[in-house]
Amino acid sequence: MILKYLIEKEFKQFLRNSFMPRIALMFPTVIILVFPWVATMDVSNINVSIVDRDVSTMSRRLSDKIAGSSYFNLTEYTDNYKQALDDVEKGKSDIIVEIPQHFERDINTIQHAAIQISSNGVNALKGSIGSGYLQNIAADFNADLGTKQGVTVSTPFSVNIQDRYNPTLNFKLFMIPALMTMIIIMLCGLLPALNIVSEKEIGTIEQINVTPVNKAAFILSKLIPYWLMGFIILTICFILAALVYGYTPKGSFLTIYAIAILFVLVMSGIGLIISNYAGTMQQSLFMMFFFMMIFMLMSGLFTDVRSMPDWAQDIAFFNPPRYFIDTMRSVFLKGGNMMDNSHNFIMLFAFAIMTNAWAMLSYRKQV
Amino acid sequence: MLCGLSKPTGGKASVAGFDIARQSEKVKQHIGYMSQKFSLYEDLKVKENIRLYAGIYGLSEKQIKEKGERLMHRLNIYDEQNTLVKQLPLGWKQKLAFSIAIIHTPDIVFLDEPTGGVDPLARRQFWELIYEATERGITAFVTTHYMDEAGYCDRISMMVDGKISALGTPKELKENFNANSIDEVFRTLARGAQRGE
């Protein structure tokens, strides 16, 4: 069993290296502890300027309602639109709400008045979500008016939104499974690649290449340690998520570990392929970073694959992390099981076979 | 090429009875190789390097232990068995690398400029190791820049412009070229080289 000796060697080298075990522990810890707070698309602290040309009880009431919302900070309350616009231009304010003259009178007489919401589009997300919130506040205000004054406001239907699976729309719960995926991509994809390339640079691979070690054994000896490491890291992530965020999957760990077996294999396989083509660390790092961008941005990690243009969705079809993230979220949030995710399992299984076969074939003992 | 690291583009050659073009993996089971670039694992201990390569060549656990201990005693590094290889002096490293290259008693061992950068005493000791190996029936195939070292060999081949231009025992070569030393033979041949420096 040549493999036994090779794997023994990999472990000794890994553990003896003062740097690697530490980084392998630090990485998941920092990512799980820090990033869920940062990588959030929850929009709050929107600065709003109110231009009140009416200055009536009614316009006051609307302004108070806006200022009282936890999403908004009232930065300016003025009757001068130019001044409010100035604030936006200086970056002090994100949204202007303009309440026109005769606002109160119009509501009382013709029962119709308009307000204007202008948002700064530079930060598109903040702008659109902020004006969305404002519309809700206005609608709410409208309803209040109706009940208080005994006027029946014609509301043919009312919309009542209930969010399933993540009822509070907590962004952290959405991001944590994705961040775990990111950790696996980084560690299990990058490390085996760097490992082989460093053997190339030092020259030790030459000594191995004149021995009867066969390709499969050599590749497996690089794969298996990182495979195990992937599991350990994933487990650390689960423990941290449970301790810090009280977040445990709704579905079973079995499903997650089962899909992780495949996914780690795919990622290490890709790393190994790269290492077989790259001659130096620099080349392999650069190539890996390129793929890393694709893996992260085209996998639904941050933005949903289904909202991408068709051609991008076609590319995403070949993006293995996509299937893993999908399953992670499904298990964590919806309590999905293996059957629900069979498509993802099949895809990753296919990728695992393909990438590792490629890694073994492209490894040349002879040049 | 002889060790199976590069693929031959044409011609025929065999090493230890195996065709290097078609049976390079078979060749690898019967040869040892020590490169001029030191290539044991520096972050492994002496003992661990021995264990790794002995294991790769299919020695049993018992053999690994026995051979390993004999090897470390022979090199006088028994007390250093738990030292990381990178902490050894170069001369020791080279001797260790050679001993590991023949741990499986191959038919032939290839030594690529094994004594580069090593002091004269360590070089002497190194050649003693080579002689010991040849007495055990291992053929040593050495490439070198040192002509005095070449004189230690039983058979010398000198290559000029990629062609073998002299082949024979040291004595034969000296007689054929009417020279007093191998170094003189080399100078005579090198003068005829087409290729520039």
XYZ file of C-alpha atoms in Angstrom:
564
model
C 0.000 0.000 0.000
C 2.033 2.887 -1.306
C -0.870 5.233 -0.634
C -0.556 4.747 3.106
C 2.992 6.074 3.114
C 2.147 8.992 0.891
C -0.805 10.077 3.002
C 1.223 9.686 6.151
C 3.747 12.042 4.606
C 1.099 14.631 3.684
C -0.252 14.717 7.213
C 3.176 15.034 8.763
C 4.023 17.878 6.440
C 0.735 19.636 7.034
C 0.871 19.424 10.793
C 4.541 20.296 10.988
C 3.991 23.436 9.001
C 3.433 26.102 11.599
C 1.296 28.156 9.277
C -1.183 25.827 7.621
C -3.085 24.300 10.545
C -3.528 27.733 12.027
C -4.846 29.297 8.875
C -7.147 26.332 8.365
C -8.711 27.050 11.754
C -8.645 30.809 11.570
C -10.288 30.996 8.202
C -13.659 29.456 9.062
C -13.733 31.172 12.438
C -13.305 34.654 11.041
C -15.621 34.073 8.137
C -18.445 32.729 10.277
C -18.003 35.223 13.101
C -17.494 38.386 11.094
C -18.896 38.119 7.606
C -22.545 37.390 8.326
C -22.730 40.844 9.920
C -20.986 42.518 7.040
C -22.214 40.719 3.954
C -25.758 41.819 4.462
C -28.167 43.331 2.016
C -30.537 44.418 4.703
C -30.961 48.131 4.122
C -31.263 50.302 7.163
C -30.019 53.717 8.226
C -31.419 55.364 5.136
C -31.017 59.121 5.439
C -34.104 60.959 4.396
C -34.745 64.670 3.886
C -38.314 65.877 4.122
C -39.381 68.953 2.195
C -42.573 70.118 3.800
C -44.270 72.903 1.841
C -47.554 72.467 3.581
C -46.544 72.677 7.257
C -49.870 71.426 8.541
C -50.907 68.902 11.179
C -51.300 66.298 8.504
C -47.882 66.841 6.945
C -46.317 66.778 10.428
C -47.968 63.518 11.161
C -46.614 61.948 7.977
C -43.127 63.267 8.709
C -43.187 61.865 12.223
C -44.273 58.523 10.892
C -41.326 58.431 8.512
C -38.841 59.639 11.092
C -40.173 57.129 13.594
C -39.492 54.160 11.296
C -36.411 52.170 12.231
C -35.226 52.205 8.623
C -34.898 55.952 8.321
C -32.868 58.717 9.860
C -34.345 62.152 9.366
C -31.446 64.329 8.289
C -33.328 67.456 7.284
C -36.752 68.912 7.713
C -37.145 71.945 5.501
C -39.486 73.743 3.159
C -36.823 74.257 0.546
C -36.387 71.589 -2.123
C -33.072 72.999 -3.306
C -31.574 72.631 0.106
C -32.706 69.006 0.311
C -31.233 68.297 -3.124
C -28.038 69.857 -1.942
C -27.934 67.350 0.911
C -28.299 64.478 -1.516
C -25.521 65.843 -3.677
C -23.245 66.141 -0.695
C -24.084 62.564 0.254
C -25.768 63.523 3.508
C -29.117 62.253 2.390
C -30.341 59.312 0.277
C -33.969 60.130 -0.305
C -36.093 63.276 -0.520
C -39.764 63.195 0.396
C -41.630 66.229 -0.806
C -44.990 67.082 0.686
C -46.722 69.664 -1.559
C -48.621 72.755 -0.562
C -52.297 72.272 0.316
C -51.590 68.671 1.218
C -53.951 68.758 4.172
C -56.617 70.795 2.419
C -56.652 68.463 -0.587
C -57.014 65.404 1.564
C -59.900 66.937 3.437
C -61.705 68.309 0.401
C -61.049 66.178 -2.654
C -59.642 63.254 -0.673
C -56.687 63.026 -2.936
C -53.136 64.268 -2.494
C -49.749 63.254 -3.832
C -46.298 63.193 -2.319
C -43.092 62.901 -4.236
C -40.306 60.492 -3.371
C -36.954 61.068 -5.103
C -34.138 58.700 -4.313
C -30.448 58.812 -5.044
C -29.762 56.087 -7.599
C -26.017 55.928 -7.040
C -26.582 53.227 -4.494
C -29.274 51.486 -6.468
C -30.143 49.021 -3.771
C -30.567 51.608 -1.062
C -32.578 53.839 -3.359
C -35.045 51.248 -4.532
C -35.512 49.526 -1.209
C -35.782 52.881 0.585
C -38.493 54.161 -1.693
C -40.254 50.837 -1.311
C -40.310 51.271 2.445
C -41.588 54.828 2.030
C -44.430 53.671 -0.140
C -45.426 51.246 2.563
C -45.357 54.010 5.129
C -47.482 56.201 2.909
C -49.979 53.414 2.352
C -50.096 52.836 6.059
C -50.675 56.524 6.635
C -53.481 56.420 4.155
C -55.168 53.584 5.957
C -54.792 55.390 9.270
C -56.489 58.437 7.833
C -59.424 56.403 6.707
C -60.116 54.827 10.067
C -59.534 57.970 12.090
C -61.798 60.190 10.055
C -64.415 57.604 9.574
C -63.953 57.861 5.849
C -64.131 54.601 4.015
C -61.072 54.449 1.843
C -61.711 52.214 -1.077
C -59.314 49.312 -0.682
C -60.540 46.546 -2.947
C -58.046 44.093 -1.512
C -55.210 44.165 0.917
C -51.907 42.419 0.557
C -50.631 40.474 3.502
C -47.113 39.143 2.988
C -45.910 36.148 4.929
C -42.369 34.997 4.353
C -41.980 31.269 4.645
C -38.775 29.492 5.729
C -37.074 32.654 6.906
C -39.986 34.603 8.355
C -38.017 37.593 9.579
C -36.085 37.761 6.310
C -32.930 37.565 8.374
C -30.128 38.042 5.938
C -27.627 36.206 8.119
C -29.580 32.983 7.797
C -29.385 33.387 4.058
C -25.685 34.150 3.968
C -24.251 31.665 6.461
C -24.712 28.576 4.269
C -23.197 30.528 1.402
C -20.235 31.608 3.479
C -19.600 28.000 4.468
C -19.513 27.184 0.794
C -17.031 29.950 0.222
C -14.715 28.550 2.878
C -14.713 25.155 1.224
C -14.059 26.683 -2.181
C -11.100 28.627 -0.847
C -9.474 25.982 1.300
C -10.222 22.791 -0.542
C -9.760 24.253 -3.986
C -6.659 26.259 -3.354
C -4.570 24.230 -0.941
C -4.111 21.008 -2.920
C -3.221 23.055 -5.979
C -0.586 25.012 -4.105
C 0.705 21.838 -2.533
C 1.494 20.111 -5.833
C 2.925 23.221 -7.395
C 5.215 23.747 -4.430
C 6.516 20.212 -4.862
C 7.196 21.124 -8.454
C 9.072 24.244 -7.459
C 11.161 22.559 -4.773
C 11.904 19.621 -7.059
C 10.684 16.852 -4.791
C 8.091 15.834 -7.350
C 10.906 14.749 -9.656
C 12.074 12.238 -7.097
C 8.545 10.884 -6.802
C 8.235 10.705 -10.569
C 11.165 8.303 -10.903
C 9.581 5.934 -8.426
C 6.896 3.407 -9.292
C 4.213 5.526 -7.551
C 1.261 5.485 -9.922
C -0.706 8.555 -10.877
C -3.844 7.577 -9.030
C -1.991 6.977 -5.769
C -0.192 10.270 -6.008
C -3.325 12.257 -6.758
C -5.276 10.458 -4.057
C -2.563 11.187 -1.541
C -3.083 14.858 -2.252
C -6.847 14.603 -2.305
C -7.658 12.597 0.784
C -6.026 14.886 3.369
C -7.874 17.914 2.011
C -11.033 15.962 1.832
C -10.797 15.236 5.529
C -9.872 18.823 6.177
C -13.000 19.971 4.364
C -15.082 17.954 6.778
C -13.321 19.223 9.827
C -13.721 22.797 8.671
C -17.367 22.295 7.829
C -17.932 20.852 11.280
C -16.240 23.843 12.882
C -18.565 26.086 10.887
C -21.637 24.208 12.067
C -20.553 24.412 15.677
C -19.841 28.130 15.407
C -23.110 28.845 13.638
C -24.988 26.976 16.341
C -23.164 28.628 19.215
C -23.044 32.171 17.926
C -26.228 32.488 15.920
C -28.197 29.603 17.328
C -28.481 28.488 13.747
C -28.862 24.809 13.004
C -30.166 23.270 9.795
C -33.847 22.450 9.614
C -32.964 19.345 7.643
C -30.484 16.671 8.604
C -26.727 16.941 8.857
C -26.558 13.675 6.978
C -27.766 15.367 3.811
C -25.267 18.173 4.218
C -22.322 15.883 4.839
C -23.380 13.663 1.980
C -23.397 16.539 -0.490
C -20.210 17.919 1.066
C -18.414 14.653 0.287
C -19.100 15.314 -3.362
C -18.499 19.032 -3.317
C -15.139 18.929 -1.549
C -14.081 16.288 -4.039
C -15.075 18.501 -6.952
C -13.245 21.516 -5.556
C -10.027 19.633 -4.789
C -10.264 18.038 -8.207
C -10.372 21.454 -9.854
C -7.430 22.580 -7.728
C -5.440 19.539 -8.810
C -6.214 20.083 -12.478
C -4.917 23.622 -12.199
C -1.782 22.478 -10.426
C -1.075 20.030 -13.224
C -1.074 22.799 -15.796
C 0.611 25.499 -13.753
C 4.374 25.482 -13.474
C 4.738 27.972 -10.679
C 2.847 29.079 -7.590
C 2.191 32.404 -9.214
C 0.511 30.844 -12.216
C -1.605 28.513 -10.145
C -2.690 31.246 -7.756
C -3.668 33.522 -10.568
C -5.654 30.843 -12.310
C -7.358 29.851 -9.096
C -8.364 33.427 -8.366
C -9.909 33.722 -11.774
C -12.025 30.636 -11.192
C -12.770 31.773 -7.671
C -14.465 34.891 -9.039
C -16.645 32.798 -11.303
C -17.387 30.353 -8.506
C -18.502 33.082 -6.183
C -20.277 35.531 -8.409
C -22.014 33.091 -10.728
C -23.172 30.540 -8.219
C -26.020 32.334 -6.511
C -23.860 32.998 -3.494
C -24.873 36.647 -3.433
C -27.311 37.039 -6.285
C -29.843 34.561 -7.536
C -28.803 32.590 -10.605
C -32.346 32.760 -11.990
C -32.185 36.533 -12.237
C -29.085 36.414 -14.420
C -29.320 36.788 -18.194
C -29.784 33.539 -20.095
C -26.189 33.261 -21.271
C -24.950 33.693 -17.716
C -27.339 31.025 -16.530
C -25.848 28.729 -19.140
C -22.407 29.336 -17.685
C -23.718 28.876 -14.181
C -24.927 25.456 -15.223
C -21.269 24.387 -15.244
C -20.535 26.061 -11.943
C -20.320 23.368 -9.258
C -20.687 25.628 -6.183
C -24.117 26.590 -7.419
C -25.480 23.113 -6.710
C -23.870 22.978 -3.309
C -25.150 26.375 -2.186
C -28.599 25.471 -3.366
C -28.597 22.329 -1.266
C -27.084 24.057 1.748
C -29.830 26.670 1.750
C -32.491 24.135 1.100
C -31.385 22.006 4.045
C -30.689 24.881 6.395
C -33.786 26.954 5.705
C -36.388 24.617 4.297
C -35.346 21.332 5.852
C -34.812 19.768 2.447
C -33.718 16.145 2.222
C -31.731 14.134 -0.287
C -34.721 13.496 -2.502
C -35.532 17.215 -2.757
C -31.971 17.845 -3.802
C -31.441 14.822 -6.016
C -30.703 17.049 -8.988
C -27.864 18.753 -7.115
C -26.497 15.420 -5.974
C -26.466 14.093 -9.507
C -24.776 17.188 -10.897
C -22.067 17.237 -8.248
C -21.506 13.524 -8.601
C -20.939 14.009 -12.309
C -18.581 16.902 -11.656
C -16.665 14.893 -9.060
C -16.026 12.057 -11.484
C -15.156 14.400 -14.311
C -12.768 16.704 -12.491
C -10.903 13.955 -10.686
C -10.569 11.823 -13.783
C -9.218 14.877 -15.542
C -6.811 15.544 -12.672
C -5.440 12.020 -12.863
C -5.147 12.033 -16.631
C -3.495 15.412 -16.831
C -0.907 14.565 -14.199
C 2.191 13.643 -16.149
C 4.978 11.633 -14.647
C 6.714 12.034 -17.970
C 7.253 15.162 -19.991
C 14.974 9.891 -20.417
C 16.660 6.802 -19.028
C 14.828 7.279 -15.741
C 11.518 7.762 -17.479
C 11.168 11.458 -16.701
C 11.158 12.530 -20.343
C 9.594 10.754 -23.261
C 12.027 9.705 -25.983
C 11.121 11.103 -29.402
C 12.808 8.307 -31.308
C 15.381 5.538 -31.195
C 15.604 2.583 -28.872
C 17.011 2.106 -25.409
C 16.546 -0.279 -22.558
C 17.287 0.084 -18.871
C 17.481 -2.936 -16.584
C 16.039 -4.975 -19.441
C 12.967 -2.785 -20.015
C 12.239 -0.616 -23.017
C 12.251 3.006 -21.890
C 9.719 4.085 -24.495
C 7.058 1.546 -23.706
C 7.815 0.263 -20.228
C 8.904 3.370 -18.372
C 6.880 2.432 -15.284
C 8.564 -1.000 -15.211
C 11.933 0.694 -15.492
C 11.085 2.780 -12.453
C 10.721 -0.297 -10.287
C 14.271 -1.341 -11.004
C 16.194 1.893 -10.784
C 17.257 4.354 -8.173
C 17.727 8.029 -8.926
C 19.429 10.880 -7.187
C 19.174 14.270 -8.758
C 21.711 17.040 -8.569
C 19.053 19.165 -6.957
C 18.543 17.774 -3.487
C 15.076 16.337 -3.517
C 14.266 14.589 -0.287
C 11.522 16.214 1.764
C 13.225 18.836 3.872
C 10.300 19.174 6.231
C 10.354 15.495 7.088
C 12.681 13.866 9.568
C 15.551 11.617 8.436
C 13.637 8.576 9.624
C 10.449 9.698 7.879
C 12.138 10.215 4.534
C 13.594 6.726 4.723
C 10.207 5.322 5.658
C 8.427 7.144 2.845
C 10.711 5.984 0.042
C 11.120 2.480 1.421
C 7.334 2.304 1.555
C 6.981 3.620 -1.972
C 9.287 0.872 -3.238
C 7.111 -1.704 -1.564
C 9.307 -2.778 1.349
C 7.480 -4.370 4.257
C 7.249 -2.644 7.633
C 9.847 -5.065 9.014
C 12.245 -4.451 6.151
C 11.776 -0.714 6.463
C 12.758 -0.827 10.097
C 15.761 -3.086 9.571
C 17.091 -1.391 6.488
C 16.459 2.037 7.909
C 18.419 1.313 11.044
C 21.289 -0.258 9.147
C 21.375 2.749 6.830
C 21.404 5.281 9.651
C 24.141 3.371 11.478
C 26.229 3.185 8.318
C 25.944 6.953 7.770
C 26.570 7.677 11.427
C 23.342 9.621 11.672
C 21.505 7.279 13.987
C 21.347 9.975 16.637
C 19.978 12.404 14.096
C 17.075 10.225 12.999
C 14.555 12.669 14.417
C 16.240 15.699 12.903
C 14.484 17.447 10.060
C 16.410 16.858 6.857
C 16.712 20.575 6.186
C 18.866 20.914 9.298
C 21.517 18.492 8.036
C 24.731 19.719 6.370
C 24.794 19.323 2.583
C 27.329 16.475 2.597
C 25.118 14.444 4.917
C 22.062 15.208 2.896
C 23.715 13.918 -0.265
C 24.809 10.712 1.442
C 21.323 10.248 2.817
C 19.769 10.885 -0.581
C 22.048 8.304 -2.166
C 21.371 5.714 0.496
C 17.656 6.236 0.082
C 17.953 5.971 -3.698
C 19.328 2.434 -3.290
C 17.218 1.370 -0.318
C 15.308 -1.091 -2.493
C 18.542 -2.540 -3.976
C 17.793 -1.514 -7.562
C 19.611 -2.987 -10.555
C 20.998 0.387 -11.432
C 21.181 3.752 -9.730
C 21.416 7.025 -11.650
C 23.415 9.775 -10.014
C 23.147 13.156 -11.636
C 26.196 15.195 -10.624
C 25.892 13.924 -7.094
C 28.850 15.713 -5.566
C 28.257 19.254 -6.751
C 28.982 21.777 -4.012
C 30.264 19.156 -1.574
C 33.618 19.452 0.186
C 36.473 17.046 -0.798
C 36.213 14.939 2.342
C 32.480 14.430 1.954
C 33.075 13.651 -1.720
C 35.520 10.898 -0.749
C 33.038 9.433 1.677
C 30.392 9.639 -0.975
C 32.456 7.606 -3.414
C 33.056 5.028 -0.717
C 29.292 4.643 -0.502
C 29.103 4.231 -4.261
C 31.761 1.513 -4.166
C 29.914 -0.286 -1.399
C 26.789 -0.227 -3.508
C 28.544 -1.599 -6.575
C 29.992 -4.414 -4.494
C 26.436 -5.386 -3.656
C 25.762 -5.683 -7.377
C 24.121 -2.312 -7.998
C 25.284 -0.611 -11.156
C 26.055 3.055 -10.568
C 25.523 5.422 -13.476
C 27.145 8.742 -12.658
C 27.268 11.986 -14.560
C 29.901 14.408 -13.416
C 31.929 17.458 -14.262
C 34.893 16.313 -12.215
C 37.314 14.326 -14.342
C 39.129 12.905 -11.329
C 35.807 11.446 -10.232
C 35.325 9.962 -13.662
C 38.602 8.123 -13.105
C 36.981 6.189 -10.252
C 34.587 4.542 -12.644
C 34.971 1.234 -14.441
C 33.685 2.551 -17.720
C 33.565 6.108 -18.966
C 31.547 7.606 -21.776
C 32.370 11.114 -22.911
C 29.790 13.028 -24.842
C 30.559 15.877 -27.186
C 27.729 17.731 -28.913
C 25.255 15.114 -27.767
C 27.194 12.210 -29.255
C 29.268 9.620 -27.447
C 32.798 10.261 -28.700
C 34.737 8.062 -26.333
C 33.725 4.936 -24.458
C 35.877 2.544 -22.456
C 37.712 1.879 -19.231
C 39.846 4.720 -17.915
C 42.935 2.802 -19.021
C 41.666 2.285 -22.560
C 40.752 5.913 -22.920
C 44.133 7.115 -21.789
C 45.842 4.727 -24.211
C 43.628 5.609 -27.150
C 44.091 9.319 -26.706
C 47.686 9.056 -25.704
C 47.027 10.955 -22.516
C 48.259 10.806 -18.953
C 44.977 11.568 -17.262
C 41.254 11.477 -17.926
C 41.327 15.228 -17.759
C 43.662 15.319 -20.765
C 41.379 13.001 -22.705
C 38.528 15.337 -21.959
C 40.441 18.403 -23.094
C 41.382 16.743 -26.374
C 37.774 15.852 -27.055
C 36.328 19.147 -25.906
C 38.525 21.051 -28.307
C 36.671 19.421 -31.201
C 33.277 20.613 -29.958
C 31.135 22.513 -32.441
C 28.797 24.054 -29.961
C 29.885 27.243 -28.293
C 29.977 27.755 -24.564
